[in-house]
C-alpha cells in the first residue's frame, strides 16, 4: 500500500505528502501525474507528481482541500495509507534547451511546475519563475523554486508579499525586459487563459498543464476532454500539457463546473 | 488422439449411450425450449438486481434432455473457446452438475460470465441442429452453462482444474478483462508463473466497469477471479504495463512472454456541435461512474449527472446497458437514438427485448447533428436528422442516408454517447516497435496472436476494436496455446 512517510502544511488547506510508491518514483518524469483514491469509497482524483526520490521509492504530492475527496486526502497523517495510487500517467513535459523559459505558477500549480523548473534548468535554459497567489499564505515551494531558477518573482493579488498584481503583470514585465523563448503556465484555468492571451500578443510559444475532471486517467472515458486547435483531445493521454494558444479555455472552465450542483 | 476421437470416446461411454436411449428423439424434440424466469419490468427498474433469475435444477435437466447428443455436434464449432457442449449438457441431464462443471472448466475460464453475456444466438445456439435444420428453437446452451456455473458456486465446492507442475517460466498479462483472464487461466493450467497487471483498482475490466450489475453481478465476476487465484494466477492492480512497468522492466524481472489485452477503452465521439457540453458523456464514463465507482450509492464519493430526459446514442449492447442504467437511475424518459433501423442493431435480441419492456423508447433512423446549450453550459436539447436506408455498404448493411430537411429538436438533459470505442493507445505508445493498424489496433498473426515483437502476443479488443467478451476469451486461449508452444519448444 502507499504509505505516507512525511507531511507538511503549506497553509490551512494546502498540504504536501510524501508517499511510498517505488515503481512510480522510478518511472516518472516531469509533467506526469497520478490518480489517487483516498479510501475504499473514494473518488479517483488526478494529482501531479511534484517530486520523486527513486532511491527512497517515494513521490511527493501537493494537495489543496477543495472538496470531499481532496479533504480526505489532506486529512491523512504520517503512517496512513492512500488506498490506491496509479501512474505515472500522461505525457511527460517536452524538455529541451530553448534559451530563456519563464515558468508561471498560480496557487497549488506551483507544485506541478517545480519538476518542470528543475528539468528546464538542468537542460541548460535560463529559467525565470513567477509564483503567484491571492495572498502571502498561498505562495508555496518558494525555496525549492528559487534553488532551480535564475530569477524568481513573487506576485500577490493583495500585495501582502512580493509585488502586488497578477501573474500576467509579472510576466509582461519580464517579456518587456528580455527575450523570452518559452512560457510554461500552470495554475487555475482562468490564470492560464489570461497568460495565454498575453503571450499570444507577444507571439511567445506557451505550454499549459490542464487540470480537468478525470475518472480513470487512462483514456477510457473522455471525462477530461478539451478542445485544442479545434479537435477534441483527452487530457489524460494526450496531455496534460498542450499549446496554450490552442486551448479552448472557456469550454474547459465550463466543464470544470459540471458537478457543481450534483450534491450527493 | 485428436479432439474428434476424444469426443467420440466420451460419447460412447456407457452412461451416455444409455441416456441417449432412455428417450426417443421424437420425445426430446417435442419439448418446448425453457423460458428463463426473470424479474418483472416494474420491479427490476427500481433496483439493480439481476434481471434473469436462472433456471431451477428441474428446468435445467428438462432443457438438457432436449439436446440430441449429435454425433458431429455443430454447436461446439460455434463456441469461440470450443466448450464440449453435448458432453456438459448430458451431465446436466443425468443430474451430475459437478461433472458438467468440470467439462466446461476444461476450456472456459469464466462460465458464469459467458453463460450470461455471450450472444449465444450468434454463436453456439446458431449452429444447434434444432435451429439450423429443424426450424425450432435452439437448445438453451447459454442458460445451461450459467446454471452449471451458478450451481457449483452455490454449492461452495468450486474445484480448481488440475494444473501442471510449476515450470518456473514467468509470463505477464497487461489487462484483466476477459481476454487477459482467459489467457491467464490457460497458462496457469500449463504450469506457468502468471501475473496479471491491471490499470484500475479492480480486476475484471469491462466485466466490472462496463456490464451493469443487473446483467452480470460483480460477485459472480469475483468468484470466477478467485477460481483463477486458486490456480496460482497473481493479480496486481493500479499497475500499467508501459507506464508503471516498462517492457524492459518486465524483462529484467525475468518475464519471457507478455500478453497485451488492454482492450479498446478509448471512446469515440461524433465531433458534432455541442458534444463537449456538460451532460454529454461517453457510455464508458457513465457506466464506469456507476458500475465501478458506485455513483448510485450514497456511501460512495463519486458523483454522476442525473437526467429526466436521457438520450443514448447508438444501438449496441453498451447502448442498451446505458439506457437501462439511466432508467434505474430514475430518468423518466429514456430514448435510444440509432441511425439505422432496429433490424440492423448489433445489440443482443434479449437486451433489446428487456430494454423495451423497461420502457426505453427507440428512436431509430435518426442521427444527432448538434446538442444545444441551456445557457449555463448544460445540454438542453438534441437536434436529430431523420435518416433512411440506402444501398448496402461493404459490411453488407444498408447504410443510412439523411432525409433532406427532416430535422427535429427533442429536449434532453443527459446524453450518453455509445457509438463505439477505439483501441487504448497506452501500450502502442509505450512500445513503439509494436506494429499498429491505421485504426490503432495492434497487428497480430491471426493464427498465433503474435505481434511484430516476438515475445508479445495480443488479443481481445486491442486487436479487434470493440468486439465481444467471448471473442476476447477465444483470443486469450489461442494466444496461450501458441505462446506455450513457443516457450516450451514443442
XYZ file of C-alpha atoms in Angstrom:
754
model
C 0.000 0.000 0.000
C 1.007 3.593 -0.428
C 2.135 4.728 2.999
C 2.527 8.414 3.802
C 6.045 8.932 5.160
C 6.106 12.724 5.509
C 3.604 15.541 5.604
C 3.857 19.294 5.877
C 1.310 22.091 5.777
C 1.843 24.954 3.374
C -1.312 26.659 4.560
C -4.558 25.682 6.214
C -5.858 23.900 3.118
C -2.696 23.007 1.244
C -0.527 20.074 2.290
C 2.447 18.234 0.906
C 2.501 14.445 1.220
C 5.489 12.197 0.600
C 4.087 8.802 -0.355
C 5.687 5.384 -0.825
C 5.283 4.374 -4.475
C 8.574 2.827 -5.637
C 7.544 1.832 -9.163
C 6.048 5.245 -9.881
C 9.068 7.022 -8.372
C 11.318 5.087 -10.733
C 9.263 5.625 -13.897
C 8.046 9.197 -13.542
C 9.327 12.252 -15.379
C 8.442 15.954 -15.194
C 4.840 16.563 -16.211
C 3.483 13.156 -15.172
C 0.561 12.759 -12.801
C -1.055 10.037 -10.693
C -4.653 9.090 -9.881
C -5.299 8.720 -6.161
C -8.173 7.165 -4.240
C -8.108 8.078 -0.553
C -10.096 5.116 0.756
C -12.320 2.319 -0.468
C -15.256 4.686 -1.011
C -13.143 7.406 -2.565
C -13.259 9.078 -5.931
C -10.357 8.787 -8.342
C -8.614 12.175 -8.222
C -5.755 13.305 -10.510
C -2.713 14.874 -8.790
C 0.502 15.951 -10.452
C 3.745 14.477 -9.150
C 5.644 17.421 -7.634
C 8.823 15.493 -6.903
C 10.135 11.965 -6.565
C 13.017 10.120 -4.948
C 13.669 6.892 -6.788
C 16.143 5.649 -4.165
C 13.756 6.180 -1.284
C 10.900 4.958 -3.513
C 8.692 7.942 -2.785
C 6.730 10.542 -4.698
C 5.647 13.963 -3.478
C 2.113 15.257 -3.943
C 0.776 18.695 -3.116
C -2.949 18.714 -2.438
C -5.378 21.550 -1.876
C -8.541 20.656 0.009
C -11.367 21.923 -2.157
C -13.953 19.141 -1.985
C -14.793 15.943 -0.158
C -12.130 13.838 -1.889
C -9.216 16.253 -1.525
C -10.245 16.912 2.085
C -9.992 13.185 2.769
C -6.519 13.064 1.230
C -5.334 16.156 3.140
C -6.618 14.717 6.419
C -4.276 11.728 6.170
C -1.391 11.720 8.647
C 2.062 10.162 8.584
C 1.725 6.371 8.693
C -1.694 6.369 6.985
C -2.029 4.887 3.531
C -3.630 6.078 0.348
C -5.886 3.251 -0.817
C -4.888 3.445 -4.476
C -2.192 5.332 -6.375
C -1.676 4.647 -10.076
C 0.764 6.178 -12.507
C 2.822 7.782 -13.809
C 0.154 8.988 -16.233
C 0.060 11.431 -19.129
C 2.792 12.587 -21.472
C 5.983 13.866 -19.861
C 6.938 17.500 -20.436
C 8.955 18.082 -23.562
C 12.255 19.373 -22.211
C 14.927 20.934 -24.434
C 17.314 23.842 -24.436
C 15.428 26.764 -25.951
C 17.056 29.780 -24.241
C 15.002 31.664 -21.694
C 11.983 29.918 -20.170
C 9.520 31.743 -17.925
C 7.703 29.332 -15.615
C 4.481 30.752 -14.149
C 2.752 29.004 -11.260
C -0.526 30.034 -9.681
C -1.595 28.687 -6.272
C -1.000 24.928 -5.978
C 0.000 24.972 -9.662
C 3.488 25.729 -8.339
C 3.757 22.081 -7.249
C 3.489 20.555 -10.732
C 5.636 23.432 -12.002
C 8.572 22.515 -9.741
C 9.758 19.401 -11.639
C 9.487 21.346 -14.901
C 11.569 24.229 -13.490
C 14.206 21.727 -12.374
C 14.264 19.907 -15.724
C 14.334 23.128 -17.747
C 17.247 24.371 -15.675
C 19.089 21.041 -15.971
C 18.685 21.238 -19.767
C 20.674 24.473 -19.764
C 17.930 27.064 -20.020
C 17.820 30.415 -18.247
C 14.771 29.946 -16.022
C 12.711 32.812 -14.652
C 9.979 31.632 -12.280
C 6.935 33.651 -11.340
C 4.949 32.441 -8.355
C 1.542 33.969 -7.838
C -1.159 33.687 -5.221
C -4.050 35.642 -3.803
C -2.148 36.352 -0.625
C 1.184 35.613 1.094
C -0.006 32.366 2.763
C -0.810 30.867 -0.621
C 2.720 31.143 -2.031
C 4.227 27.645 -1.765
C 7.535 25.933 -2.508
C 9.334 29.276 -2.888
C 12.686 27.960 -1.620
C 12.643 24.897 -3.894
C 11.744 27.038 -6.912
C 14.485 29.583 -6.096
C 17.106 26.828 -5.945
C 16.426 25.822 -9.546
C 15.675 29.245 -11.057
C 17.961 32.021 -12.249
C 15.426 34.547 -11.097
C 12.245 34.241 -9.029
C 9.430 36.763 -8.904
C 6.615 36.645 -6.367
C 3.252 38.213 -7.129
C 0.305 38.525 -4.731
C -3.124 39.926 -5.547
C -3.213 41.899 -2.318
C 0.458 42.906 -2.231
C 0.999 41.082 1.083
C 4.230 39.586 -0.281
C 6.459 40.252 -3.299
C 4.943 42.537 -5.878
C 1.262 43.448 -5.937
C -0.558 42.240 -9.005
C -1.469 39.212 -11.101
C 0.886 36.701 -12.643
C 0.356 38.378 -16.011
C 1.697 41.689 -14.634
C 4.909 39.948 -13.592
C 5.157 38.078 -16.882
C 4.659 41.166 -19.024
C 7.444 42.949 -17.151
C 9.833 40.066 -17.915
C 8.799 39.963 -21.570
C 9.485 43.707 -21.876
C 12.871 43.381 -20.194
C 14.310 40.392 -22.031
C 13.897 37.958 -24.878
C 11.635 35.082 -23.748
C 11.635 31.869 -25.805
C 9.049 29.796 -23.952
C 6.424 30.295 -21.268
C 5.101 27.457 -19.107
C 1.926 28.244 -17.153
C 0.279 26.035 -14.540
C -2.491 27.161 -12.236
C -6.201 27.858 -12.180
C -7.789 27.703 -15.649
C -8.549 31.410 -15.644
C -4.900 32.240 -14.845
C -3.708 30.044 -17.727
C -6.274 31.610 -20.035
C -5.058 35.159 -19.385
C -1.415 34.107 -19.538
C -2.091 32.576 -22.948
C -3.853 35.721 -24.153
C -0.853 37.833 -23.101
C 1.823 35.649 -24.682
C -0.197 35.294 -27.867
C 0.037 39.069 -28.209
C 3.832 38.780 -27.999
C 3.882 35.583 -30.098
C 5.771 33.599 -27.467
C 5.234 29.816 -27.514
C 3.327 28.825 -24.371
C 2.644 25.491 -22.738
C -0.029 24.970 -20.100
C -0.907 21.933 -17.995
C -4.640 21.297 -17.780
C -6.326 20.056 -14.632
C -9.714 18.789 -15.771
C -12.200 16.383 -14.188
C -10.958 12.810 -14.634
C -12.209 9.352 -13.749
C -9.844 6.614 -14.898
C -6.937 8.733 -16.173
C -6.036 6.139 -18.823
C -8.060 7.318 -21.824
C -11.037 5.127 -21.142
C -13.861 7.569 -20.511
C -13.311 11.013 -22.007
C -14.428 12.926 -18.885
C -11.281 15.032 -19.259
C -11.844 16.021 -22.877
C -10.983 19.527 -24.065
C -10.934 21.244 -27.419
C -7.394 22.025 -28.574
C -6.857 23.536 -32.011
C -10.469 22.701 -32.885
C -10.075 18.994 -32.082
C -11.324 17.057 -29.068
C -8.366 15.751 -27.069
C -8.197 13.686 -23.869
C -6.104 15.454 -21.219
C -5.125 12.164 -19.516
C -3.485 10.504 -22.526
C -2.813 13.349 -24.978
C -1.835 15.839 -22.245
C -1.885 17.139 -19.620
C 0.292 19.725 -21.419
C -0.895 21.489 -24.541
C -0.091 24.533 -26.630
C -1.873 27.170 -24.540
C -2.697 29.261 -27.612
C -4.862 26.442 -28.991
C -6.815 25.509 -25.843
C -10.498 26.492 -25.605
C -10.258 27.716 -22.005
C -13.851 28.941 -21.834
C -15.119 25.462 -22.651
C -12.671 23.938 -20.171
C -13.838 26.292 -17.393
C -17.461 25.459 -18.193
C -16.715 21.721 -17.981
C -14.958 22.123 -14.604
C -18.339 23.201 -13.211
C -20.199 20.108 -14.456
C -20.691 18.647 -10.993
C -21.276 21.881 -9.039
C -24.960 21.088 -8.492
C -24.613 17.348 -8.087
C -24.809 17.099 -4.280
C -24.680 13.558 -3.104
C -5.918 -38.919 -30.234
C -7.302 -35.825 -31.832
C -10.218 -33.897 -30.420
C -12.783 -35.723 -32.579
C -11.637 -39.131 -31.369
C -11.706 -37.959 -27.740
C -15.186 -36.581 -28.307
C -16.356 -39.871 -29.863
C -14.872 -41.850 -26.963
C -16.740 -39.717 -24.416
C -19.921 -40.054 -26.401
C -19.512 -43.836 -26.435
C -19.287 -44.103 -22.642
C -21.923 -46.465 -21.277
C -23.869 -43.918 -19.221
C -24.147 -41.630 -22.187
C -25.318 -44.320 -24.558
C -27.932 -45.403 -22.032
C -29.049 -41.825 -21.517
C -29.460 -41.361 -25.282
C -31.591 -44.475 -25.494
C -33.684 -43.532 -22.458
C -35.857 -41.181 -24.513
C -36.779 -41.149 -28.161
C -35.567 -38.335 -30.365
C -39.199 -37.513 -31.088
C -39.910 -37.170 -27.395
C -36.880 -34.915 -26.958
C -37.843 -32.748 -29.897
C -41.431 -32.313 -28.799
C -40.448 -30.415 -25.673
C -40.561 -26.621 -25.812
C -37.449 -24.573 -25.027
C -37.252 -23.484 -21.408
C -38.190 -19.889 -20.550
C -35.763 -18.011 -18.326
C -37.554 -16.765 -15.211
C -36.992 -13.030 -14.780
C -37.984 -10.125 -12.567
C -40.955 -8.117 -13.802
C -40.090 -4.858 -15.540
C -41.866 -2.826 -12.827
C -39.798 -4.396 -10.023
C -36.474 -4.500 -11.749
C -36.260 -0.854 -12.813
C -36.451 0.036 -9.126
C -33.354 -1.958 -8.246
C -30.051 -3.096 -9.628
C -30.859 -6.772 -9.106
C -30.098 -9.262 -11.825
C -32.975 -9.397 -14.286
C -32.576 -13.035 -15.305
C -33.107 -15.308 -12.324
C -31.526 -18.519 -13.618
C -33.017 -21.983 -14.119
C -34.051 -24.419 -11.395
C -32.438 -27.862 -11.431
C -35.691 -29.356 -12.791
C -35.834 -26.804 -15.607
C -32.171 -27.343 -16.448
C -32.478 -31.132 -16.550
C -35.587 -30.928 -18.727
C -33.917 -28.481 -21.096
C -30.788 -30.656 -21.204
C -32.923 -33.594 -22.309
C -33.844 -31.672 -25.477
C -30.245 -31.966 -26.668
C -29.953 -34.845 -29.171
C -26.273 -35.503 -28.356
C -25.355 -35.248 -32.045
C -22.532 -37.430 -33.331
C -20.984 -34.439 -35.065
C -22.048 -31.558 -32.824
C -22.008 -28.244 -34.688
C -22.732 -26.196 -31.551
C -19.103 -26.773 -30.481
C -17.829 -25.162 -33.680
C -19.891 -22.058 -32.878
C -18.207 -21.605 -29.494
C -15.096 -19.425 -29.677
C -13.478 -21.356 -26.823
C -14.657 -24.770 -28.038
C -16.593 -25.976 -24.970
C -17.594 -29.679 -25.270
C -21.251 -28.686 -25.203
C -23.066 -32.057 -25.596
C -20.785 -33.591 -23.002
C -21.632 -30.987 -20.332
C -25.309 -30.957 -21.262
C -25.653 -34.721 -20.956
C -24.121 -34.493 -17.493
C -26.792 -31.944 -16.623
C -29.473 -34.252 -17.965
C -28.325 -37.092 -15.689
C -28.070 -34.660 -12.753
C -24.301 -34.715 -12.324
C -23.728 -30.984 -12.189
C -20.169 -31.215 -10.854
C -19.120 -33.352 -13.793
C -20.800 -30.837 -16.093
C -18.806 -28.029 -14.479
C -15.565 -29.934 -14.941
C -16.266 -30.330 -18.684
C -16.882 -26.598 -19.110
C -13.902 -25.580 -16.997
C -11.562 -27.643 -19.132
C -11.902 -24.969 -21.818
C -13.594 -21.908 -20.317
C -12.191 -19.777 -17.508
C -15.390 -17.804 -16.882
C -18.526 -19.936 -17.446
C -20.794 -17.948 -15.103
C -19.860 -14.800 -17.046
C -20.127 -16.291 -20.543
C -23.397 -18.056 -19.794
C -24.773 -14.583 -19.061
C -23.235 -12.250 -21.595
C -22.362 -14.272 -24.723
C -24.553 -13.636 -27.760
C -25.375 -17.355 -27.972
C -27.911 -16.737 -30.742
C -24.975 -15.781 -32.967
C -22.604 -18.476 -31.677
C -23.225 -21.954 -30.266
C -27.029 -21.793 -30.412
C -27.000 -20.612 -34.023
C -25.378 -23.926 -35.023
C -27.658 -26.122 -32.896
C -29.411 -28.668 -35.091
C -32.833 -27.535 -33.804
C -32.209 -24.052 -35.141
C -30.051 -24.862 -38.149
C -32.029 -27.821 -39.570
C -35.454 -28.106 -37.969
C -36.750 -24.576 -37.669
C -37.174 -24.990 -33.902
C -35.750 -23.007 -31.028
C -32.144 -23.993 -30.229
C -31.240 -25.811 -27.028
C -30.664 -23.077 -24.394
C -26.923 -23.725 -24.152
C -26.162 -20.356 -22.532
C -28.803 -20.810 -19.825
C -27.459 -24.297 -19.101
C -23.855 -23.096 -18.904
C -24.925 -20.425 -16.455
C -26.933 -22.950 -14.446
C -23.934 -25.257 -14.098
C -21.586 -22.460 -13.017
C -24.096 -20.973 -10.551
C -24.883 -24.383 -9.130
C -21.205 -25.027 -8.459
C -20.811 -21.603 -6.851
C -23.906 -22.076 -4.680
C -22.654 -25.480 -3.529
C -19.469 -23.738 -2.404
C -17.423 -26.548 -3.819
C -15.666 -24.858 -6.667
C -12.912 -27.130 -7.805
C -9.914 -25.654 -9.498
C -8.961 -27.546 -12.623
C -5.802 -29.609 -12.261
C -2.743 -27.537 -13.117
C 0.546 -28.869 -14.450
C 3.502 -28.647 -12.053
C 5.020 -25.154 -11.978
C 7.604 -24.774 -14.732
C 9.009 -21.553 -13.271
C 8.568 -19.597 -16.513
C 7.223 -16.093 -15.877
C 4.628 -14.559 -18.157
C 2.869 -11.219 -17.778
C -0.597 -10.101 -18.817
C -1.486 -6.459 -19.423
C -5.163 -6.025 -18.597
C -7.556 -8.122 -16.501
C -10.559 -8.154 -18.838
C -11.935 -11.323 -20.429
C -9.004 -11.840 -22.848
C -6.401 -11.472 -20.107
C -8.312 -13.704 -17.676
C -8.786 -16.480 -20.243
C -5.098 -16.347 -21.166
C -4.049 -16.347 -17.510
C -6.249 -19.359 -16.730
C -4.846 -21.442 -19.554
C -1.211 -20.532 -18.865
C -1.612 -21.296 -15.161
C -3.069 -24.705 -16.052
C 0.020 -25.306 -18.181
C 2.263 -24.603 -15.188
C 3.399 -21.028 -15.922
C 4.042 -18.362 -13.291
C 1.400 -15.828 -14.387
C 0.997 -12.234 -13.193
C -1.889 -10.082 -14.425
C -1.350 -6.303 -14.277
C -4.452 -4.104 -14.143
C -4.526 -0.302 -14.503
C -7.716 0.173 -12.494
C -8.159 -0.580 -8.804
C -10.387 -3.601 -9.504
C -9.871 -6.798 -11.503
C -12.213 -7.684 -14.349
C -12.014 -4.943 -16.992
C -15.292 -4.413 -18.825
C -16.948 -7.105 -16.689
C -16.660 -4.673 -13.750
C -16.734 -1.161 -15.155
C -18.918 -1.793 -18.213
C -21.524 -4.528 -17.937
C -24.054 -3.484 -15.277
C -24.934 -5.368 -12.137
C -28.443 -6.165 -13.410
C -26.908 -8.200 -16.234
C -23.735 -9.508 -14.567
C -23.421 -9.221 -10.762
C -19.915 -8.306 -9.604
C -19.908 -11.128 -7.059
C -20.121 -13.584 -9.968
C -17.086 -11.983 -11.610
C -15.186 -12.012 -8.308
C -15.969 -15.673 -7.709
C -14.546 -16.595 -11.102
C -11.454 -14.460 -10.474
C -10.997 -16.311 -7.172
C -11.016 -19.511 -9.201
C -8.041 -18.190 -11.159
C -6.276 -17.214 -7.915
C -6.642 -20.803 -6.716
C -4.919 -21.843 -9.929
C -1.969 -19.695 -8.848
C -2.568 -16.600 -11.002
C -1.238 -13.420 -9.338
C -3.036 -10.096 -9.748
C -1.515 -6.621 -9.400
C -3.914 -3.666 -9.504
C -3.002 0.001 -10.089
C -0.187 -1.031 -12.410
C 0.001 -0.084 -16.065
C 2.250 -2.019 -18.410
C 4.018 0.628 -20.466
C 3.704 3.282 -17.752
C 4.291 1.910 -14.237
C 6.328 -1.018 -15.559
C 8.041 -0.768 -18.915
C 8.660 -3.587 -21.364
C 12.321 -3.540 -20.201
C 11.289 -3.674 -16.521
C 9.287 -6.840 -17.191
C 12.273 -8.382 -18.955
C 14.546 -7.503 -16.049
C 12.077 -9.315 -13.798
C 12.559 -12.431 -15.921
C 9.295 -12.297 -17.857
C 9.568 -14.418 -21.008
C 6.248 -13.639 -22.649
C 3.723 -10.804 -22.495
C 0.055 -10.923 -23.456
C -1.293 -7.449 -24.253
C -5.021 -7.363 -23.560
C -5.650 -3.775 -22.601
C -8.874 -3.521 -24.564
C -10.496 -0.828 -26.622
C -11.283 1.612 -23.898
C -10.929 4.842 -25.868
C -14.478 6.087 -26.500
C -15.405 7.565 -29.867
C -17.290 10.801 -30.148
C -19.054 12.129 -33.252
C -17.373 15.545 -33.353
C -20.646 17.414 -33.641
C -21.625 20.806 -32.262
C -22.203 20.875 -28.515
C -20.719 17.448 -27.839
C -18.479 18.839 -25.080
C -21.384 20.440 -23.210
C -21.937 19.316 -19.640
C -24.397 16.452 -19.560
C -22.939 14.835 -22.683
C -20.670 11.936 -21.836
C -19.405 8.623 -23.165
C -21.112 5.409 -22.120
C -17.741 4.374 -20.679
C -17.755 7.381 -18.341
C -21.403 6.907 -17.367
C -21.091 3.176 -16.748
C -17.699 3.467 -15.006
C -19.019 6.070 -12.583
C -21.995 3.862 -11.736
C -20.630 0.297 -12.003
C -17.018 0.671 -10.891
C -17.271 3.739 -8.642
C -20.735 3.081 -7.207
C -22.021 6.576 -8.006
C -25.626 5.467 -7.430
C -24.865 4.692 -3.793
C -24.814 7.377 -1.093
C -21.810 5.768 0.611
C -19.520 6.327 -2.386
C -17.883 9.677 -3.132
C -18.048 9.611 -6.934
C -20.940 11.649 -8.352
C -22.771 11.155 -11.636
C -25.052 13.525 -13.525
C -28.752 12.707 -13.439
C -31.265 13.489 -16.134
C -35.041 13.373 -16.566
C -34.890 13.147 -20.341
C -31.984 10.973 -21.309
C -30.814 10.137 -24.824
C -28.457 7.260 -25.508
C -26.800 7.401 -28.915
C -26.040 4.015 -30.522
C -27.508 0.539 -30.964
C -25.012 -1.883 -29.452
C -25.007 -3.727 -26.134
C -23.256 -0.810 -24.448
C -26.062 1.492 -25.592
C -28.654 -0.922 -24.136
C -26.695 -1.134 -20.874
C -26.505 2.670 -20.672
C -30.199 3.187 -21.427
C -31.324 0.556 -18.939
C -28.943 2.001 -16.326
C -30.369 5.507 -16.877
C -33.847 4.079 -16.248
C -32.652 2.630 -12.942
C -31.039 5.977 -12.065
C -34.541 7.479 -12.128
C -34.790 9.005 -15.610
C -38.432 9.446 -16.628
C -37.917 9.334 -20.344
C -35.073 7.309 -21.833
C -34.614 7.423 -25.598
C -32.332 5.298 -27.690
C -31.229 7.112 -30.839
C -29.964 4.834 -33.622
C -29.154 5.832 -37.179
C -30.281 2.590 -38.820
C -33.442 0.552 -38.235
C -33.990 -1.876 -35.397
C -33.151 -4.817 -37.653
C -29.548 -3.647 -38.017
C -28.966 -3.121 -34.292
C -25.867 -5.002 -33.142
C -27.211 -5.455 -29.588
C -28.351 -8.866 -28.383
C -32.022 -9.576 -29.031
C -32.593 -10.391 -25.384
C -31.213 -6.991 -24.314
C -33.332 -5.159 -26.886
C -36.370 -7.010 -25.573
C -35.525 -6.223 -21.953
C -34.928 -2.562 -22.793
C -38.325 -2.277 -24.464
C -40.074 -3.969 -21.543
C -38.458 -1.403 -19.286
C -39.984 1.427 -21.269
C -36.978 2.630 -23.271
C -38.209 4.488 -26.390
C -36.466 3.540 -29.606
C -35.875 6.468 -31.964
C -34.472 4.613 -34.953
C -33.391 6.084 -38.300
C -32.282 9.244 -36.555
C -28.824 10.684 -36.071
C -27.824 13.562 -33.759
C -26.273 16.530 -35.554
C -25.995 19.011 -32.654
C -26.589 19.465 -28.934
C -27.970 22.757 -27.639
C -26.745 24.742 -24.633
C -29.193 25.775 -21.889
C -27.197 28.965 -21.398
C -25.223 27.589 -18.448
C -23.145 25.053 -20.336
C -25.537 22.139 -19.823
C -27.211 20.324 -22.692
C -30.942 21.096 -23.034
C -31.878 19.583 -26.394
C -30.627 17.461 -29.256
C -31.103 18.143 -32.916
C -31.809 14.923 -34.824
C -31.520 14.293 -38.528
C -34.032 11.780 -39.911
C -32.383 9.007 -41.934
C -33.475 6.418 -44.469
C -31.718 3.244 -45.543
C -29.778 3.386 -48.793
C -27.613 0.867 -50.604
C -25.740 -1.872 -48.673
C -22.177 -0.863 -47.679
C -19.011 -3.043 -47.549
C -20.257 -4.730 -44.366
C -23.433 -5.728 -46.202
C -25.618 -3.479 -44.056
C -27.755 -0.854 -45.731
C -26.163 2.459 -44.935
C -28.253 5.274 -43.535
C -28.577 8.465 -45.580
C -30.072 11.753 -44.370
C -33.590 12.705 -45.440
C -33.131 16.269 -46.581
C -34.832 18.850 -44.420
C -36.179 16.301 -41.920
C -34.725 17.664 -38.709
C -36.319 17.606 -35.265
C -35.370 19.009 -31.871
C -36.032 16.995 -28.716
C -35.431 18.219 -25.149
C -32.762 16.240 -23.264
C -30.737 16.956 -20.141
C -28.364 13.990 -20.359
C -26.823 12.428 -23.452
C -24.801 9.216 -23.372
C -22.699 8.657 -26.453
C -22.267 4.989 -27.241
C -21.059 4.918 -30.840
C -18.067 2.641 -30.367
C -14.574 2.560 -28.987
C -11.037 2.672 -30.348
C -8.078 0.701 -29.002
C -6.436 2.248 -25.972
C -3.197 3.930 -27.111
C -1.163 3.420 -23.904
C 0.580 0.170 -24.875
C 1.259 1.009 -28.555
C 2.679 4.388 -27.463
C 4.883 2.789 -24.807
C 6.255 0.090 -27.129
C 6.881 1.855 -30.442
C 8.231 -1.310 -32.107
C 4.682 -2.744 -31.983
C 3.083 -2.728 -35.389
C -0.275 -0.928 -35.281
C -3.002 -0.628 -37.933
C -4.399 2.654 -39.252
C -7.325 2.226 -36.861
C -4.933 1.910 -33.919
C -5.407 -1.823 -33.363
C -2.337 -3.935 -32.601
C -1.460 -6.113 -35.601
C -1.127 -9.853 -34.889
C -0.657 -13.037 -36.864
C -4.257 -14.258 -36.684
C -3.328 -17.897 -36.212
C -0.903 -17.317 -33.331
C -1.879 -13.881 -31.919
C 1.828 -12.978 -32.004
C 2.620 -9.284 -32.598
C 5.538 -7.772 -34.505
C 7.555 -8.026 -31.259
C 8.395 -11.742 -30.869
C 7.611 -12.150 -27.163
C 4.488 -10.004 -27.124
C 1.146 -11.583 -28.019
C -2.099 -9.631 -28.090
C -5.811 -10.350 -28.136
C -9.292 -9.082 -27.436
C -10.432 -5.573 -28.250
C -6.905 -4.158 -28.574
C -6.674 -6.354 -31.706
C -10.325 -6.311 -32.816
C -11.623 -2.901 -31.820
C -14.885 -3.180 -29.877
C -15.975 -6.850 -30.016
C -17.442 -9.375 -27.562
C -16.403 -10.964 -24.276
C -16.260 -14.458 -25.731
C -14.209 -13.489 -28.790
C -11.725 -11.861 -26.416
C -11.617 -15.089 -24.407
C -11.076 -17.124 -27.561
C -8.110 -14.876 -28.417
C -6.710 -15.357 -24.934
C -6.908 -19.138 -25.251
C -5.311 -19.147 -28.698
C -2.512 -16.845 -27.553
C -1.867 -19.084 -24.536
C -1.627 -22.209 -26.693
C 0.752 -20.503 -29.138
C 2.925 -18.822 -26.520
C 3.183 -22.175 -24.740
C 4.350 -23.806 -27.970
C 6.958 -21.079 -28.477
C 8.233 -21.117 -24.883
C 8.292 -24.887 -24.419
C 9.816 -25.567 -27.827
C 7.048 -28.082 -28.563
